[in-house]
XYZ file of C-alpha atoms in Angstrom:
393
model
C -1.612 22.109 18.923
C -0.934 21.252 15.290
C -3.663 21.141 12.708
C -2.299 18.448 10.477
C -5.628 16.930 9.489
C -7.179 20.238 8.428
C -6.138 19.649 4.843
C -8.285 16.589 4.743
C -11.305 18.779 5.265
C -10.231 21.118 2.483
C -9.494 18.300 0.093
C -12.773 16.628 0.771
C -14.618 19.815 -0.031
C -13.420 19.411 -3.596
C -16.208 16.932 -4.025
C -14.407 13.707 -4.631
C -16.022 10.715 -6.190
C -14.701 7.846 -8.165
C -15.520 4.785 -10.107
C -14.755 2.879 -6.946
C -17.818 4.475 -5.345
C -20.073 3.679 -8.260
C -22.854 1.139 -8.450
C -21.636 -2.273 -7.247
C -20.349 -4.411 -10.107
C -20.152 -8.194 -10.102
C -17.490 -9.688 -12.375
C -18.584 -12.459 -14.708
C -15.618 -14.677 -13.907
C -12.784 -15.035 -11.422
C -10.338 -14.116 -14.149
C -11.901 -10.754 -14.932
C -9.579 -7.910 -13.944
C -11.409 -4.999 -12.306
C -8.444 -2.817 -11.568
C -4.703 -3.160 -11.253
C -3.769 -1.879 -7.822
C -0.350 -0.394 -7.433
C 1.649 -2.632 -5.135
C 4.558 -0.985 -3.435
C 5.806 -3.358 -0.769
C 8.570 -1.001 0.229
C 6.255 1.991 0.675
C 6.535 2.836 4.388
C 3.122 4.546 4.394
C 1.426 1.510 2.883
C 3.226 -0.753 5.316
C 2.106 1.416 8.246
C -1.490 1.256 7.026
C -1.329 -2.524 6.733
C 0.027 -2.820 10.251
C -2.659 -0.552 11.678
C -5.348 -2.428 9.776
C -4.116 -5.737 11.124
C -4.023 -4.446 14.669
C -7.518 -2.972 14.386
C -8.872 -6.245 13.026
C -7.727 -7.870 16.284
C -9.046 -4.988 18.427
C -11.979 -3.392 16.526
C -13.173 -1.546 19.661
C -9.848 0.233 20.194
C -10.940 3.838 19.631
C -7.466 5.372 19.569
C -6.320 2.829 17.018
C -9.440 3.300 14.871
C -8.982 7.076 14.870
C -5.337 6.730 13.960
C -6.145 4.455 11.038
C -9.060 6.607 9.836
C -6.896 9.721 9.954
C -4.143 7.961 7.989
C -6.670 6.828 5.381
C -8.058 10.331 4.878
C -4.578 11.779 4.648
C -3.548 9.111 2.159
C -6.621 9.718 0.036
C -5.924 13.450 0.023
C -2.369 13.001 -1.159
C -3.180 10.381 -3.789
C -6.432 12.064 -4.891
C -8.108 8.724 -4.268
C -11.544 9.013 -2.632
C -11.743 5.301 -1.889
C -9.802 5.997 1.270
C -12.786 7.915 2.646
C -14.748 4.681 2.643
C -11.891 2.874 4.331
C -11.817 5.598 7.001
C -15.537 5.202 7.623
C -15.132 1.437 7.877
C -12.422 1.876 10.508
C -14.915 3.866 12.579
C -17.762 1.391 12.057
C -18.388 0.570 15.766
C -19.126 4.274 16.452
C -20.413 5.491 13.083
C -24.146 5.069 13.703
C -24.074 6.236 17.301
C -26.084 9.445 17.883
C -23.384 10.820 20.155
C -20.058 9.050 19.721
C -16.842 10.323 21.341
C -15.872 13.849 20.268
C -12.914 12.801 18.062
C -15.231 10.485 16.145
C -17.731 13.335 15.724
C -15.032 15.516 14.143
C -13.910 12.700 11.866
C -17.497 11.881 10.926
C -18.151 15.544 10.166
C -15.119 15.611 7.886
C -16.415 12.623 5.950
C -20.024 13.849 5.930
C -19.030 17.140 4.357
C -17.322 15.113 1.640
C -20.780 13.765 0.826
C -22.114 17.344 0.954
C -24.105 16.465 4.039
C -23.348 19.905 5.429
C -26.189 19.877 7.948
C -25.035 16.541 9.320
C -21.451 17.757 9.497
C -22.406 20.925 11.353
C -24.564 18.948 13.781
C -21.631 16.652 14.562
C -19.316 19.608 15.030
C -21.758 21.292 17.388
C -21.735 18.197 19.599
C -17.959 17.882 19.334
C -17.380 21.491 20.350
C -19.821 21.189 23.235
C -17.682 18.317 24.512
C -14.352 19.975 23.742
C -14.540 23.695 22.884
C -10.744 23.857 22.637
C -10.501 21.543 19.610
C -9.053 23.664 16.755
C -9.708 20.949 14.183
C -13.418 21.114 14.932
C -13.401 24.916 14.628
C -11.492 24.841 11.336
C -13.773 22.202 9.853
C -16.832 24.209 10.902
C -15.369 27.372 9.368
C -14.702 25.584 6.092
C -18.219 24.179 5.869
C -19.714 27.588 6.631
C -17.429 29.200 4.050
C -18.546 26.758 1.366
C -22.157 27.644 2.178
C -21.399 31.350 1.926
C -22.048 31.922 5.617
C -19.138 34.297 6.019
C -20.102 35.933 9.316
C -20.465 32.549 10.968
C -17.249 31.268 9.370
C -15.337 34.264 10.654
C -16.569 33.544 14.204
C -15.471 29.916 13.868
C -11.961 31.012 12.849
C -11.420 33.158 15.950
C -10.920 30.215 18.370
C -8.349 28.759 15.956
C -6.147 31.733 16.812
C -6.441 30.835 20.480
C -6.150 27.055 20.363
C -3.744 26.548 17.458
C -0.938 28.510 15.783
C -1.062 32.120 14.681
C -0.549 31.038 11.063
C -3.470 28.598 11.193
C -5.728 31.273 12.656
C -4.686 33.939 10.157
C -5.067 31.514 7.257
C -8.554 30.593 8.421
C -9.603 34.234 8.792
C -7.938 35.288 5.527
C -9.761 32.547 3.656
C -13.095 33.975 4.748
C -12.223 37.670 4.475
C -10.739 37.262 0.992
C -14.195 36.223 -0.226
C -15.911 39.048 1.576
C -14.482 42.292 0.247
C -11.030 42.139 1.841
C -8.943 40.216 -0.685
C -5.988 42.627 -0.815
C -5.784 43.009 2.964
C -6.086 39.260 3.494
C -3.352 38.528 0.961
C -0.937 41.068 2.471
C -1.506 39.906 6.038
C -1.206 36.220 5.255
C 1.917 36.703 3.158
C 3.533 38.677 5.964
C 2.699 36.035 8.585
C 3.823 33.030 6.551
C 7.077 34.761 5.675
C 7.780 35.259 9.365
C 6.774 31.730 10.389
C 9.700 29.730 9.079
C 8.901 27.005 11.635
C 5.405 26.353 10.272
C 4.420 22.754 9.629
C 4.161 21.393 6.093
C 0.382 21.303 6.400
C 0.190 24.934 7.487
C 2.503 26.024 4.656
C 0.481 24.115 2.090
C -2.774 25.621 3.306
C -1.428 29.183 3.400
C 0.417 29.025 0.063
C -2.588 27.492 -1.707
C -4.845 30.207 -0.334
C -2.408 32.955 -1.367
C -2.324 31.489 -4.880
C -6.116 31.413 -5.073
C -6.466 35.000 -3.877
C -3.891 36.193 -6.428
C -5.620 34.179 -9.150
C -9.010 35.667 -8.333
C -7.541 39.182 -8.271
C -5.974 38.706 -11.707
C -2.307 38.570 -10.690
C -0.955 35.497 -12.521
C 2.683 36.095 -11.564
C 1.961 35.996 -7.848
C -0.488 33.129 -8.263
C 2.110 31.101 -10.152
C 4.712 31.753 -7.476
C 2.462 30.559 -4.674
C 1.155 27.558 -6.604
C 4.719 26.421 -7.282
C 5.703 26.934 -3.656
C 2.705 24.896 -2.526
C 3.480 22.159 -5.049
C 7.011 21.948 -3.643
C 5.553 21.356 -0.164
C 3.571 18.387 -1.458
C 0.551 18.490 -3.765
C -2.840 17.220 -2.723
C -6.041 16.904 -4.725
C -7.333 20.331 -3.749
C -4.127 22.044 -4.821
C -4.017 20.064 -8.075
C -7.542 21.171 -8.927
C -6.878 24.814 -8.099
C -3.594 24.866 -10.019
C -5.197 23.147 -13.020
C -7.951 25.790 -13.071
C -5.299 28.485 -13.026
C -3.438 26.896 -15.949
C -6.662 26.557 -17.929
C -7.558 30.196 -17.277
C -4.079 31.205 -18.403
C -4.557 29.225 -21.635
C -1.889 26.681 -20.728
C -3.804 23.410 -21.233
C -0.701 21.409 -22.108
C 0.743 22.123 -18.662
C -2.595 21.183 -17.103
C -2.442 17.815 -18.867
C 1.065 17.225 -17.575
C -0.002 18.254 -14.082
C -2.955 15.854 -13.936
C -1.633 12.894 -15.888
C -1.925 9.815 -13.674
C -3.667 11.803 -10.943
C -7.232 11.925 -12.202
C -9.015 9.318 -10.116
C -11.149 12.048 -8.517
C -13.971 13.342 -10.738
C -12.938 16.961 -10.348
C -9.409 16.249 -11.548
C -10.538 14.009 -14.417
C -12.892 16.788 -15.514
C -10.075 19.321 -15.672
C -7.882 16.838 -17.534
C -10.619 16.211 -20.107
C -11.159 19.957 -20.590
C -7.428 20.492 -21.132
C -7.289 17.593 -23.595
C -10.292 18.936 -25.481
C -8.679 22.340 -25.845
C -5.597 20.638 -27.255
C -7.690 18.511 -29.617
C -6.405 15.267 -28.068
C -8.308 12.053 -28.786
C -8.064 11.033 -25.134
C -10.571 13.754 -24.282
C -13.395 11.687 -25.787
C -12.405 8.691 -23.652
C -12.403 10.771 -20.504
C -15.673 12.464 -21.490
C -17.326 9.049 -21.751
C -15.858 7.991 -18.418
C -17.120 11.142 -16.724
C -20.604 10.686 -18.182
C -20.681 7.156 -16.765
C -19.563 8.402 -13.354
C -22.241 11.100 -13.231
C -24.897 8.611 -14.354
C -23.800 6.220 -11.608
C -23.978 9.059 -9.113
C -27.586 9.776 -10.073
C -28.470 6.095 -9.693
C -26.988 6.119 -6.196
C -28.931 9.272 -5.349
C -25.856 11.275 -4.409
C -25.839 13.566 -7.427
C -25.758 16.644 -5.184
C -22.111 15.872 -4.432
C -21.168 16.292 -8.076
C -23.493 19.004 -9.374
C -20.829 21.658 -9.800
C -18.555 19.291 -11.691
C -21.458 17.932 -13.730
C -22.594 21.441 -14.624
C -19.088 22.300 -15.818
C -18.859 18.990 -17.669
C -22.198 19.641 -19.358
C -21.302 23.196 -20.331
C -17.680 22.824 -21.409
C -17.480 19.261 -22.711
C -21.051 18.491 -23.843
C -21.830 22.104 -24.763
C -25.397 21.859 -23.476
C -25.821 25.227 -21.730
C -29.476 24.913 -20.717
C -28.916 21.588 -18.971
C -25.754 22.994 -17.420
C -27.741 25.969 -16.132
C -30.273 23.711 -14.394
C -27.457 21.827 -12.704
C -25.662 25.021 -11.716
C -28.839 26.509 -10.236
C -29.450 23.354 -8.203
C -25.837 23.415 -7.022
C -26.181 27.065 -6.005
C -28.812 26.066 -3.453
C -26.164 24.272 -1.372
C -22.764 25.727 -2.333
C -21.666 29.334 -2.831
C -17.958 29.265 -3.542
C -16.470 31.375 -6.355
C -16.415 28.308 -8.611
C -20.135 27.759 -7.978
C -20.889 31.348 -8.927
C -18.703 31.178 -11.995
C -20.297 28.053 -13.483
C -23.776 29.464 -12.816
C -23.004 32.781 -14.509
C -21.213 31.105 -17.407
C -24.117 28.728 -17.989
C -26.625 31.595 -17.818
C -24.564 33.565 -20.313
C -24.245 30.616 -22.702
C -27.987 29.965 -22.418
C -28.892 33.572 -23.084
C -30.845 33.545 -19.831
C -29.494 36.469 -17.832
C -32.530 36.527 -15.550
C -31.633 33.091 -14.200
C -28.426 34.570 -12.823
C -30.123 37.427 -10.960
C -30.221 35.734 -7.484
C -26.527 34.886 -7.760
C -25.649 38.385 -8.969
C -27.504 39.980 -6.068
C -25.775 37.662 -3.604
C -22.339 38.315 -5.122
C -22.831 42.069 -4.845
C -23.776 41.693 -1.226
C -20.835 39.417 -0.434
C -18.390 41.696 -2.342
C -16.498 38.825 -3.941
C -13.376 40.021 -5.748
C -12.854 37.644 -8.648
C -11.876 39.135 -11.983
C -13.576 36.469 -14.085
C -16.704 36.209 -11.980
C -16.990 39.988 -11.837
C -16.691 40.247 -15.646
C -19.480 37.711 -16.132
C -21.558 39.465 -13.498
C -21.247 42.851 -15.168
C -22.187 41.471 -18.558
C -25.177 39.548 -17.259
C -26.182 42.258 -14.814
C -26.756 44.663 -17.663
C -29.230 42.231 -19.216
C -30.916 40.702 -16.164
């Protein structure tokens, strides 16, 4: 069984949001232009979506059709880095969305969208029901592993990856397990194993290649091997970039002091907050005037998020925005500490340690430092911050 939709779960974990999800806005006149939507009549994907939408409008209770449309929307949003498609996907599933126990495929889809809103408990509850109904669903296992990995629950994530080996491809299973183990003291072993498997699996699907190559790039980046990271990022980009890959590659370019390439990478692709943030940081480092425009836009998005009450979705990005673009380390530290309560990825640790360092408050980083030592994360930049702060905490 192929795991084509798995990337949607990964992309959604990036924490998308957009102006389109902001507080409702009522135009003052019929002539006011809100946004110019790209119209591509010849686009076969857009045409397929229109056809599915039309069919579902005639048959809104057709579950198979609704799932097909929702899956297409999520996939489209991942590729275009446009989070509005998540809302469209939810709308397609409207007849089942509020049900306490909808059909298993809806539970998996709902979990994917709930994790995008950082409703991790809700996502895990849906996945538990889905797996009780169909324990052979690899998509459900992968999604559960990814949520657990984001929360730093590595033992549980590793257990969730094991059935992927049984119910999907060897490459999908190894990629899932390597993703967890690489964060848990086995980065070198995970990299070597995954590279060996993907080299042998020339028949892997595009989605599997993208997942594996992106993970290899991230492991190499964390271990401080820019040549290997660059190679894997470029290979993944050739498969077909999505928002998660764009964000990871942009971070790599920024770390390698190549902001001009980051700007080129993200130009026209910054609808998602996380990508716009990286673009603004790159522009600021280059001294470009556009950085101020994007800084203002990001501030408005974060303010809108707080008004909606979904600020938890954006805390990591807001902490980084506050530290790097506003240069307000104490406020950034508060945001990073709040984010740390729900997410424990390397990027969450890094922004927390960086904010603590900039604030001169090493003690605030102590819980994260203790956790990182226990988890045995191998990340050159995080480890450097940890050593510096650890000596003072």
